[in-house]
CSV table of C-alpha atoms in Angstrom, one decimal:
chain,number,residue,atom,x,y,z
A,1,MET,CA,8.4,7.4,3.4
A,2,ASP,CA,5.4,9.0,1.7
A,3,VAL,CA,2.7,10.9,4.0
A,4,VAL,CA,-0.2,12.4,3.7
A,5,ILE,CA,-1.9,14.5,6.2
A,6,VAL,CA,-5.6,14.8,7.0
A,7,ASP,CA,-7.0,17.8,9.1
A,8,ASP,CA,-9.9,20.3,8.5
A,9,GLU,CA,-7.8,23.1,9.9
A,10,PRO,CA,-5.2,24.9,7.3
A,11,LEU,CA,-2.9,26.0,10.4
A,12,ALA,CA,-2.8,22.3,11.8
A,13,ARG,CA,-1.7,20.9,8.3
A,14,ASP,CA,0.9,23.6,7.7
A,15,ARG,CA,2.1,22.9,11.5
A,16,LEU,CA,2.4,19.2,10.8
A,17,LYS,CA,4.3,20.0,7.4
A,18,ARG,CA,6.9,22.2,9.2
A,19,MET,CA,7.7,19.6,11.6
A,20,LEU,CA,8.4,17.3,8.7
A,21,ALA,CA,10.0,19.7,6.2
A,22,ASP,CA,13.6,19.1,7.3
A,23,GLU,CA,13.2,15.4,8.0
A,24,PRO,CA,14.5,13.6,4.7
A,25,ASP,CA,13.0,10.1,5.6
A,26,PHE,CA,9.5,11.7,5.2
A,27,ARG,CA,7.8,13.6,2.2
A,28,VAL,CA,4.3,15.0,2.6
A,29,VAL,CA,2.7,14.2,-0.8
A,30,ALA,CA,-0.8,15.1,-0.2
A,31,GLU,CA,-3.0,17.3,2.1
A,32,VAL,CA,-6.8,16.4,2.7
A,33,SER,CA,-9.3,18.7,4.6
A,34,SER,CA,-12.1,16.1,5.2
A,35,GLY,CA,-12.7,12.4,6.1
A,36,ASP,CA,-14.5,11.5,2.9
A,37,ARG,CA,-11.6,12.5,0.7
A,38,VAL,CA,-8.9,10.3,2.6
A,39,MET,CA,-9.7,7.2,0.5
A,40,ALA,CA,-9.0,8.8,-2.8
A,41,ALA,CA,-6.0,10.4,-1.6
A,42,VAL,CA,-4.6,7.1,-0.6
A,43,MET,CA,-5.5,5.3,-3.6
A,44,GLU,CA,-3.9,8.3,-6.0
A,45,HIS,CA,-0.6,8.5,-3.5
A,46,ASP,CA,-0.3,5.0,-2.0
A,47,PRO,CA,1.4,6.9,1.1
A,48,ASP,CA,3.3,4.8,3.6
A,49,ILE,CA,1.8,6.7,6.8
A,50,VAL,CA,-1.5,8.7,7.0
A,51,LEU,CA,-1.5,11.7,9.7
A,52,LEU,CA,-5.3,11.5,10.9
A,53,ASP,CA,-7.6,14.0,12.8
A,54,ILE,CA,-10.7,12.8,14.0
A,55,HIS,CA,-13.3,15.6,13.9
A,56,MET,CA,-13.7,16.9,10.4
A,57,PRO,CA,-16.8,17.9,8.2
A,58,GLY,CA,-18.0,14.9,6.6
A,59,GLU,CA,-16.8,11.7,7.4
A,60,SER,CA,-15.3,11.2,10.6
A,61,GLY,CA,-11.5,10.2,11.1
A,62,LEU,CA,-12.5,7.0,12.8
A,63,LEU,CA,-14.5,6.0,10.0
A,64,ALA,CA,-11.5,6.9,7.4
A,65,ALA,CA,-9.3,4.8,9.3
A,66,GLN,CA,-11.7,1.8,9.3
A,67,GLN,CA,-12.0,1.9,5.8
A,68,LEU,CA,-8.1,2.2,5.4
A,69,VAL,CA,-7.9,-1.0,7.8
A,70,ASP,CA,-9.8,-3.1,5.2
A,71,LEU,CA,-7.5,-2.2,2.2
A,72,GLU,CA,-5.3,-5.1,1.4
A,73,ASP,CA,-2.3,-3.0,2.1
A,74,PRO,CA,-3.2,-0.2,4.4
A,75,PRO,CA,-1.0,2.6,5.4
A,76,ALA,CA,0.0,3.2,8.9
A,77,VAL,CA,-2.5,5.8,10.6
A,78,ILE,CA,-1.3,8.0,13.1
A,79,PHE,CA,-4.2,10.2,14.8
A,80,CYS,CA,-3.4,13.7,15.8
A,81,THR,CA,-6.4,14.8,17.4
A,82,ALA,CA,-7.5,17.7,20.2
A,83,TYR,CA,-10.1,14.8,21.5
A,84,GLU,CA,-8.5,12.4,24.0
A,85,GLN,CA,-11.6,10.5,24.5
A,86,HIS,CA,-11.6,8.3,21.0
A,87,ALA,CA,-8.1,6.9,22.1
A,88,LEU,CA,-9.5,3.4,22.8
A,89,GLU,CA,-11.4,3.5,19.2
A,90,ALA,CA,-8.4,4.7,17.6
A,91,PHE,CA,-6.4,1.7,18.9
A,92,GLY,CA,-9.3,-0.4,17.7
A,93,VAL,CA,-8.8,0.6,14.0
A,94,ASN,CA,-4.8,-0.7,14.5
A,95,ALA,CA,-3.8,3.2,14.6
A,96,VAL,CA,0.1,3.2,15.5
A,97,ASP,CA,-0.4,6.2,17.9
A,98,TYR,CA,-2.8,8.5,19.3
A,99,LEU,CA,-1.1,12.1,19.3
A,100,LEU,CA,-2.8,15.0,21.2
A,101,LYS,CA,-2.9,18.5,19.8
A,102,PRO,CA,-0.5,20.7,20.0
A,103,VAL,CA,1.3,17.9,18.5
A,104,ARG,CA,5.1,17.9,19.8
A,105,LYS,CA,7.7,17.3,17.1
A,106,GLU,CA,9.5,14.6,19.5
A,107,LYS,CA,6.4,12.6,19.7
A,108,LEU,CA,5.3,12.8,15.9
A,109,LEU,CA,8.8,11.8,14.8
A,110,ALA,CA,8.8,8.8,17.6
A,111,ALA,CA,5.4,7.8,16.1
A,112,MET,CA,6.4,8.0,12.4
A,113,GLN,CA,9.7,6.0,13.2
A,114,GLN,CA,7.2,3.3,14.9
A,115,ALA,CA,5.2,3.4,11.7
A,116,CYS,CA,8.4,2.8,9.6
A,117,ASN,CA,9.4,-0.1,12.1
A,118,LEU,CA,5.9,-1.6,11.5
A,119,ASN,CA,6.2,-1.4,7.5
A,120,LYS,CA,9.6,-3.0,7.7
A,121,ALA,CA,8.2,-5.8,9.7
A,122,GLN,CA,5.4,-6.1,7.3
A,123,ARG,CA,8.0,-6.3,4.3
A,124,GLN,CA,9.8,-8.9,6.0
A,125,THR,CA,7.1,-11.2,6.0
A,126,LEU,CA,5.6,-10.2,2.7
A,127,ASN,CA,6.9,-13.6,0.9
A,128,GLN,CA,6.6,-15.8,3.8
A,129,GLY,CA,4.4,-18.8,3.1
A,130,SER,CA,3.8,-22.2,1.6
A,131,GLU,CA,4.4,-23.2,-2.2
A,132,GLY,CA,0.9,-22.8,-2.4
A,133,ARG,CA,-1.7,-23.8,-5.1
A,134,PRO,CA,-0.2,-25.0,-8.7
A,135,HIS,CA,-3.2,-23.2,-10.5
A,136,ILE,CA,-5.6,-20.2,-10.7
A,137,SER,CA,-9.0,-21.1,-11.5
A,138,ALA,CA,-11.3,-18.5,-13.3
A,139,ARG,CA,-15.0,-18.8,-14.6
A,140,THR,CA,-15.3,-17.7,-18.3
A,141,ARG,CA,-17.5,-18.1,-21.1
A,142,ARG,CA,-15.9,-21.4,-21.9
A,143,GLY,CA,-16.5,-22.7,-18.3
A,144,VAL,CA,-13.8,-23.3,-15.5
A,145,GLU,CA,-10.2,-22.3,-17.0
A,146,LEU,CA,-7.1,-23.3,-15.0
A,147,ILE,CA,-4.2,-21.0,-15.5
A,148,PRO,CA,-1.0,-22.7,-14.7
A,149,ILE,CA,1.1,-20.4,-12.0
A,150,GLU,CA,4.4,-20.9,-13.9
A,151,GLN,CA,2.3,-19.1,-16.8
A,152,ILE,CA,1.3,-16.1,-14.9
A,153,HIS,CA,3.2,-12.6,-15.2
A,154,PHE,CA,1.2,-10.5,-12.6
A,155,PHE,CA,-2.1,-9.8,-11.1
A,156,ALA,CA,-3.5,-6.2,-11.2
A,157,ALA,CA,-6.6,-5.1,-9.1
A,158,ASP,CA,-9.0,-2.6,-10.5
A,159,HIS,CA,-11.8,-1.5,-7.8
A,160,LYS,CA,-13.5,-4.9,-7.1
A,161,TYR,CA,-11.8,-7.0,-9.9
A,162,VAL,CA,-8.5,-8.7,-10.3
A,163,THR,CA,-7.2,-9.5,-13.9
A,164,VAL,CA,-4.4,-12.0,-14.3
A,165,TYR,CA,-1.7,-11.5,-16.8
A,166,HIS,CA,-0.5,-14.7,-18.4
A,167,ARG,CA,1.2,-16.3,-21.3
A,168,GLU,CA,-2.5,-16.9,-23.2
A,169,GLY,CA,-3.6,-13.3,-22.4
A,170,GLU,CA,-5.6,-11.5,-19.7
A,171,THR,CA,-8.2,-13.2,-17.6
A,172,LEU,CA,-10.8,-11.9,-15.0
A,173,ILE,CA,-10.8,-14.0,-11.7
A,174,ASP,CA,-12.5,-13.9,-8.4
A,175,ASP,CA,-9.7,-13.9,-5.9
A,176,THR,CA,-8.4,-10.8,-4.1
A,177,LEU,CA,-4.7,-9.8,-4.3
A,178,LYS,CA,-4.9,-10.4,-0.5
A,179,GLU,CA,-5.9,-14.3,-1.1
A,180,LEU,CA,-3.4,-14.5,-3.6
A,181,GLU,CA,-0.8,-13.3,-1.9
A,182,GLN,CA,-1.6,-15.3,1.0
A,183,SER,CA,-1.8,-18.5,-1.0
A,184,LEU,CA,1.0,-18.3,-3.5
A,185,GLY,CA,3.9,-18.0,-1.2
A,186,GLU,CA,7.1,-16.6,-2.0
A,187,ARG,CA,6.8,-17.0,-5.7
A,188,PHE,CA,5.2,-13.5,-6.2
A,189,VAL,CA,5.9,-10.1,-4.7
A,190,ARG,CA,3.6,-7.2,-3.6
A,191,VAL,CA,5.0,-4.4,-5.7
A,192,HIS,CA,2.0,-1.9,-5.4
A,193,ARG,CA,-1.2,-1.7,-3.6
A,194,ASN,CA,-2.8,-3.0,-6.8
A,195,ALA,CA,-0.4,-5.3,-8.0
A,196,LEU,CA,1.3,-8.6,-7.5
A,197,VAL,CA,4.2,-9.9,-9.4
A,198,ALA,CA,5.6,-13.1,-10.3
A,199,LEU,CA,9.2,-13.1,-8.9
A,200,ASN,CA,10.6,-15.4,-11.7
A,201,ARG,CA,9.5,-13.0,-14.4
A,202,ILE,CA,11.4,-10.0,-13.2
A,203,GLU,CA,14.2,-9.0,-15.3
A,204,ALA,CA,14.6,-5.7,-14.1
A,205,MET,CA,13.2,-2.2,-12.3
A,206,GLU,CA,13.8,0.8,-14.2
A,207,LYS,CA,12.8,4.2,-13.6
A,208,GLY,CA,10.5,5.8,-16.2
A,209,ALA,CA,10.5,9.4,-17.6
A,210,ASN,CA,8.0,10.7,-15.2
A,211,GLY,CA,9.9,9.2,-12.2
A,212,GLN,CA,7.9,6.3,-11.5
A,213,PHE,CA,9.7,3.0,-11.2
A,214,VAL,CA,8.5,0.1,-13.4
A,215,LEU,CA,9.2,-3.7,-13.9
A,216,ARG,CA,10.4,-5.3,-17.0
A,217,LEU,CA,9.3,-8.8,-17.2
A,218,THR,CA,10.1,-11.5,-19.4
A,219,GLY,CA,7.2,-12.9,-21.6
A,220,THR,CA,5.0,-9.6,-21.9
A,221,GLN,CA,5.4,-5.9,-22.9
A,222,GLN,CA,3.3,-4.9,-19.8
A,223,ARG,CA,5.3,-2.7,-17.4
A,224,PRO,CA,3.7,-3.2,-13.9
A,225,VAL,CA,4.4,-0.1,-11.6
A,226,VAL,CA,6.4,-0.2,-8.4
A,227,SER,CA,4.9,2.0,-5.5
A,228,ARG,CA,7.4,4.2,-3.9
A,229,ARG,CA,6.6,2.6,-0.6
A,230,HIS,CA,7.9,-0.7,-2.2
A,231,VAL,CA,10.7,0.2,-3.9
A,232,ALA,CA,13.2,-0.3,-1.3
A,233,ALA,CA,12.1,-3.4,-0.2
A,234,LEU,CA,11.8,-5.0,-3.7
A,235,ARG,CA,15.5,-3.5,-4.7
A,236,GLN,CA,16.6,-5.2,-1.5
A,237,LEU,CA,14.8,-8.8,-2.4
A,238,LEU,CA,15.9,-8.7,-6.1
A,239,THR,CA,19.8,-8.0,-5.1
A,240,GLY,CA,19.5,-11.1,-2.8
A,241,ALA,CA,17.7,-13.0,-5.3
A,242,ALA,CA,20.7,-12.2,-7.9
A,243,ALA,CA,23.4,-12.8,-5.4
A,244,PRO,CA,25.5,-16.1,-5.9
């Protein structure tokens, strides 16, 4: 599980890193010293868990957590703070746990394991839903264009826009990935915070030269990137799909 540590005190960040250094299930991928840099770190590293202080220069940890909650595929948040009076507010932004400094290793690991269990539960429900709609509609220069679901390779989000990659090319649409994931049922699978892929288009998941996993799809040369946090669940899903 990839972890981002957010704290304005270098000693506090180092202490958390030392606690996780010998834990093979957790890997610290980034450190952030202020709340207003949290979103950029999450978008770059796509972590499973964020260890977040509350009182920091600039944006508070609570505000940063609220912005994370609004993401379509948010990481788990564990607050690590010296201020106990914000506990109720913390759980109001769906924090997994609220640990008071000095954080004890056993409590940290228990909270991290709880975050792992939540992520597993989320992955188990990733593809639940109805068969959903038969096509995607898009407003283009030619008017409303209907794109049949069976012609779609994958959807990719870039800030406020979502592009659908399909047999006839690429088209911008108004739907969010979250809306698409809910309405398309088990035919599509989330492989990254910014990508939703047609399950029946996946030929293989391969590891690139830079260490990232990518998908080889039928009908397109595009290679969607698979986030580290989705690799295990996708591998299990593809193994199950290939089983007789």
